[in-house]
């Protein structure tokens, strides 16, 4: 059984999910892929230690502090490739951005390959089940574009601005030009 709770944030209501030990999900209300792929029943329950820790983490984040990702037990679901992408996302420093292509190059280098698809990375980033804490909002297009964010590009802009990123030079891409 999975558990869930709600958190009211400056970017709207968030739903947090847990297996009872680790955080398995964090979604913005109404976002694409809300709740992940699993169809398991979830019980509303606030008194799980990881929920307390995650809410404290979010309180610090939204107050402008830089909480560490390693402070929380995270268990995002996903293939081995997606897990690699999620790990790289966790390494992007607060207030900085990277591109899908840069992530693809890191994965290619790790596997001694000459290349990796930025689009494949984009698919993994787009299915990140623990938004904000696993900072997929810090990934932008190669041309500096604010590519899609499952929670909405407006939320991505808000999060980046909160972290001090100058988004004025960035644009919202037209379909097919982002990566």
Coordinates of C-alpha atoms in Angstrom, one line a residue, residues 55-127:
X55 CA 7.3 19.0 4.3
X56 CA 10.2 20.5 6.3
X57 CA 12.4 20.2 3.2
X58 CA 9.7 22.0 1.1
X59 CA 9.3 24.7 3.8
X60 CA 13.0 25.4 3.7
X61 CA 13.1 25.4 -0.1
X62 CA 10.1 27.7 -0.5
X63 CA 11.6 30.1 2.1
X64 CA 14.7 30.5 0.0
X65 CA 17.0 28.1 1.7
X66 CA 18.9 25.4 -0.1
X67 CA 18.0 22.0 1.5
X68 CA 20.1 19.1 0.4
X69 CA 18.5 16.3 -1.6
X70 CA 20.4 13.7 0.3
X71 CA 18.4 14.6 3.5
X72 CA 15.4 12.7 2.2
X73 CA 15.0 9.0 1.5
X74 CA 13.9 9.0 -2.2
X75 CA 12.6 6.0 -4.2
X76 CA 11.5 7.2 -7.6
X77 CA 10.1 4.5 -9.8
X78 CA 11.6 4.1 -13.3
X79 CA 13.8 2.1 -15.6
X80 CA 17.5 1.9 -15.1
X81 CA 17.9 4.6 -17.7
X82 CA 15.5 6.9 -15.9
X83 CA 17.2 6.2 -12.6
X84 CA 20.5 7.4 -14.2
X85 CA 18.8 10.6 -15.4
X86 CA 17.2 11.2 -11.9
X87 CA 20.6 10.8 -10.3
X88 CA 22.1 13.4 -12.6
X89 CA 19.1 15.7 -11.9
X90 CA 19.9 15.5 -8.2
X91 CA 23.4 16.8 -8.9
X92 CA 22.3 20.0 -10.6
X93 CA 23.1 22.8 -8.1
X94 CA 20.4 25.1 -6.8
X95 CA 20.2 28.2 -8.9
X96 CA 21.8 26.6 -12.0
X97 CA 20.5 25.0 -15.1
X98 CA 21.7 22.3 -17.5
X99 CA 20.5 21.0 -20.9
X100 CA 19.0 17.7 -22.0
X101 CA 22.0 17.4 -24.3
X102 CA 24.5 17.9 -21.4
X103 CA 22.8 15.1 -19.4
X104 CA 22.8 12.9 -22.5
X105 CA 26.6 13.5 -22.8
X106 CA 27.2 12.5 -19.2
X107 CA 25.2 9.3 -19.6
X108 CA 27.0 8.5 -22.9
X109 CA 30.4 9.1 -21.3
X110 CA 29.5 6.9 -18.3
X111 CA 28.7 4.0 -20.7
X112 CA 31.6 4.7 -23.1
X113 CA 29.3 5.6 -25.9
X114 CA 29.8 8.3 -28.5
X115 CA 26.3 9.7 -28.1
X116 CA 23.0 9.5 -26.4
X117 CA 19.6 11.0 -27.4
X118 CA 18.7 14.2 -25.8
X119 CA 15.1 13.3 -26.6
X120 CA 15.4 10.1 -24.6
X121 CA 16.7 12.2 -21.7
X122 CA 13.8 14.6 -22.2
X123 CA 11.3 11.7 -21.9
X124 CA 12.9 10.6 -18.6
X125 CA 13.0 14.1 -17.2
X126 CA 9.4 14.6 -18.1
X127 CA 8.4 11.5 -16.2

